GROMACS .gro file of C-alpha atoms in nm:
model
  180
    1MET     CA    1   0.000   0.000   0.000
    2SER     CA    2   0.138   0.339  -0.094
    3ILE     CA    3   0.061   0.651   0.110
    4SER     CA    4   0.147   1.010   0.037
    5ARG     CA    5   0.416   1.191   0.229
    6ARG     CA    6   0.152   1.431   0.367
    7THR     CA    7  -0.058   1.141   0.502
    8PHE     CA    8   0.252   0.985   0.657
    9VAL     CA    9   0.355   1.311   0.829
   10LEU     CA   10   0.001   1.374   0.959
   11GLY     CA   11  -0.029   1.018   1.092
   12SER     CA   12   0.319   1.023   1.245
   13SER     CA   13   0.249   1.354   1.418
   14ALA     CA   14  -0.079   1.230   1.562
   15ALA     CA   15   0.084   0.907   1.683
   16ALA     CA   16   0.375   1.096   1.839
   17MET     CA   17   0.148   1.334   2.029
   18SER     CA   18  -0.065   1.042   2.151
   19TYR     CA   19   0.249   0.868   2.272
   20LEU     CA   20   0.385   1.177   2.445
   21LEU     CA   21   0.060   1.267   2.617
   22TRP     CA   22  -0.068   0.928   2.723
   23ARG     CA   23   0.223   0.689   2.778
   24PRO     CA   24   0.198   0.548   3.132
   25ALA     CA   25   0.560   0.610   3.235
   26MET     CA   26   0.541   0.981   3.162
   27SER     CA   27   0.510   1.221   3.450
   28LEU     CA   28   0.161   1.306   3.330
   29GLY     CA   29   0.070   1.008   3.548
   30SER     CA   30   0.125   1.240   3.843
   31ILE     CA   31  -0.178   1.443   3.738
   32THR     CA   32  -0.450   1.323   3.971
   33GLY     CA   33  -0.813   1.388   4.044
   34SER     CA   34  -1.027   1.525   3.767
   35ALA     CA   35  -0.961   1.424   3.410
   36ASP     CA   36  -0.942   1.795   3.332
   37PHE     CA   37  -0.605   1.960   3.357
   38LYS     CA   38  -0.416   2.237   3.185
   39LEU     CA   39  -0.127   2.142   2.956
   40ARG     CA   40   0.121   2.420   2.884
   41ILE     CA   41   0.379   2.360   2.613
   42ALA     CA   42   0.688   2.574   2.565
   43GLU     CA   43   0.856   2.519   2.230
   44THR     CA   44   1.197   2.625   2.105
   45THR     CA   45   1.299   2.625   1.743
   46ASP     CA   46   1.598   2.736   1.537
   47VAL     CA   47   1.820   2.768   1.844
   48HIS     CA   48   2.128   2.743   1.618
   49GLY     CA   49   2.368   2.703   1.908
   50HIS     CA   50   2.258   3.010   2.104
   51ILE     CA   51   2.317   2.832   2.432
   52PHE     CA   52   2.496   3.099   2.631
   53PRO     CA   53   2.425   3.473   2.667
   54TYR     CA   54   2.756   3.540   2.493
   55ASP     CA   55   2.819   3.650   2.135
   56PHE     CA   56   3.112   3.434   2.023
   57ALA     CA   57   3.148   3.620   1.690
   58ARG     CA   58   3.192   3.959   1.858
   59GLY     CA   59   3.341   3.830   2.184
   60THR     CA   60   3.086   4.017   2.394
   61GLU     CA   61   2.850   3.932   2.679
   62GLY     CA   62   2.492   4.041   2.717
   63LYS     CA   63   2.316   3.859   2.435
   64THR     CA   64   1.946   3.845   2.526
   65ASN     CA   65   1.839   3.535   2.332
   66SER     CA   66   1.988   3.210   2.456
   67LEU     CA   67   1.890   2.879   2.609
   68ALA     CA   68   2.017   3.020   2.940
   69HIS     CA   69   1.734   3.274   2.926
   70ILE     CA   70   1.482   3.008   2.828
   71TYR     CA   71   1.596   2.784   3.111
   72SER     CA   72   1.514   3.055   3.364
   73PHE     CA   73   1.160   3.074   3.224
   74VAL     CA   74   1.126   2.694   3.214
   75GLU     CA   75   1.231   2.654   3.576
   76SER     CA   76   0.988   2.923   3.691
   77GLU     CA   77   0.706   2.750   3.499
   78ARG     CA   78   0.791   2.412   3.649
   79THR     CA   79   0.792   2.562   3.998
   80ARG     CA   80   0.458   2.734   3.934
   81THR     CA   81   0.309   2.415   3.786
   82LYS     CA   82   0.413   2.204   4.087
   83ALA     CA   83   0.215   2.441   4.308
   84THR     CA   84  -0.108   2.355   4.119
   85ASN     CA   85  -0.122   2.008   4.280
   86GLY     CA   86  -0.162   1.820   3.954
   87LYS     CA   87  -0.403   2.062   3.786
   88GLU     CA   88  -0.142   2.174   3.533
   89TYR     CA   89   0.141   2.013   3.342
   90PHE     CA   90   0.428   2.196   3.174
   91MET     CA   91   0.611   2.042   2.878
   92LEU     CA   92   0.927   2.163   2.700
   93VAL     CA   93   0.976   2.058   2.336
   94ASP     CA   94   1.211   2.156   2.054
   95ASN     CA   95   1.149   2.193   1.680
   96GLY     CA   96   1.503   2.139   1.551
   97ASP     CA   97   1.780   2.333   1.379
   98ASN     CA   98   2.030   2.310   1.663
   99LEU     CA   99   2.358   2.200   1.501
  100GLN     CA  100   2.443   2.498   1.281
  101GLY     CA  101   2.499   2.858   1.380
  102GLU     CA  102   2.726   2.956   1.670
  103ALA     CA  103   3.097   2.881   1.630
  104ILE     CA  104   3.097   2.655   1.937
  105LEU     CA  105   2.893   2.402   1.739
  106ASN     CA  106   3.169   2.362   1.482
  107ILE     CA  107   3.403   2.242   1.756
  108TYR     CA  108   3.158   1.975   1.865
  109ASN     CA  109   3.039   1.876   1.516
  110ASP     CA  110   3.396   1.840   1.386
  111GLY     CA  111   3.509   1.667   1.706
  112LEU     CA  112   3.240   1.403   1.672
  113LYS     CA  113   3.317   1.346   1.305
  114LYS     CA  114   3.689   1.308   1.377
  115GLY     CA  115   3.638   1.107   1.695
  116THR     CA  116   3.825   1.356   1.915
  117ILE     CA  117   3.528   1.412   2.151
  118ALA     CA  118   3.271   1.173   2.294
  119ASN     CA  119   2.978   1.402   2.379
  120HIS     CA  120   2.807   1.690   2.201
  121ILE     CA  121   2.706   2.005   2.386
  122VAL     CA  122   2.352   2.020   2.240
  123PRO     CA  123   2.219   1.694   2.392
  124GLU     CA  124   2.404   1.770   2.716
  125VAL     CA  125   2.224   2.105   2.748
  126PHE     CA  126   1.884   1.978   2.627
  127ASN     CA  127   1.892   1.685   2.870
  128PHE     CA  128   1.990   1.919   3.154
  129MET     CA  129   1.701   2.151   3.066
  130GLY     CA  130   1.455   1.860   3.072
  131TYR     CA  131   1.320   1.863   2.718
  132GLU     CA  132   1.048   1.601   2.671
  133ALA     CA  133   1.042   1.575   2.291
  134GLY     CA  134   1.226   1.709   1.990
  135SER     CA  135   1.206   1.702   1.615
  136VAL     CA  136   1.471   1.713   1.346
  137GLY     CA  137   1.546   2.027   1.151
  138ASN     CA  138   1.732   2.049   0.821
  139HIS     CA  139   2.042   2.191   0.994
  140ASP     CA  140   2.054   1.885   1.220
  141VAL     CA  141   2.146   1.654   0.932
  142GLU     CA  142   2.393   1.874   0.743
  143PHE     CA  143   2.697   1.753   0.934
  144GLY     CA  144   2.656   1.391   0.843
  145LYS     CA  145   2.518   1.066   0.972
  146LYS     CA  146   2.771   1.022   1.255
  147VAL     CA  147   2.683   1.358   1.414
  148TYR     CA  148   2.309   1.318   1.353
  149ASP     CA  149   2.300   0.962   1.492
  150HIS     CA  150   2.494   1.074   1.801
  151LEU     CA  151   2.244   1.353   1.861
  152GLY     CA  152   1.943   1.120   1.848
  153ALA     CA  153   2.109   0.855   2.065
  154SER     CA  154   2.218   1.111   2.326
  155PHE     CA  155   1.884   1.278   2.390
  156ASN     CA  156   1.690   1.153   2.694
  157PHE     CA  157   1.362   1.212   2.510
  158PRO     CA  158   1.192   1.103   2.186
  159TYR     CA  159   1.353   1.263   1.881
  160LEU     CA  160   1.099   1.268   1.599
  161ALA     CA  161   1.202   1.268   1.235
  162ALA     CA  162   0.888   1.237   1.024
  163ASN     CA  163   1.036   1.485   0.777
  164LEU     CA  164   1.335   1.266   0.680
  165VAL     CA  165   1.368   0.984   0.430
  166LYS     CA  166   1.654   0.736   0.443
  167GLN     CA  167   1.848   0.756   0.117
  168GLY     CA  168   1.746   0.477  -0.118
  169THR     CA  169   1.413   0.401   0.052
  170GLN     CA  170   1.200   0.676  -0.098
  171SER     CA  171   0.968   0.608  -0.390
  172LYS     CA  172   1.059   0.735  -0.736
  173SER     CA  173   0.770   0.983  -0.720
  174ASP     CA  174   0.920   1.140  -0.403
  175LEU     CA  175   1.255   1.219  -0.564
  176ASP     CA  176   1.308   1.586  -0.642
  177LYS     CA  177   1.623   1.518  -0.838
  178PRO     CA  178   1.867   1.228  -0.861
  179GLY     CA  179   2.065   1.184  -0.540
  180ASP     CA  180   1.814   1.345  -0.302
   0.00000   0.00000   0.00000
């Protein structure tokens, strides 16, 4: 049976959300009492290595858009949510594009490719921040299979990739041009 890419992506997204919201081991099990509760989702996207409030290109401090800033917000939301006694749940997710941008990423991407480092900074930071799900962006596959596979294996959360096709497995009608 052949299905369209759009149908596959829609079905995969629905299945992933069902899994994330209703799997028994998830901390949503701590929500007690009424079946009604408030789910708040914070989502990051296109982080591009902006982990620290430091501009590596200019060598200056004081950048106002970084994961350090987001982490402060996330921690305050988690603290506030705990005080609701199970009436609210806060979830942190990411939409990809994390491996290209800040110069610090080149050190880790190249180090993984050459085998000179064992861990990448992006999964270390995302795991520390407590992300619960992530999806792949186009910049997350640009540095090759070794780096991409390490990223997925290092996350402590589901890493969804419904927008990728393994080379050689796509149908002829899905090819944009030879080699894609």
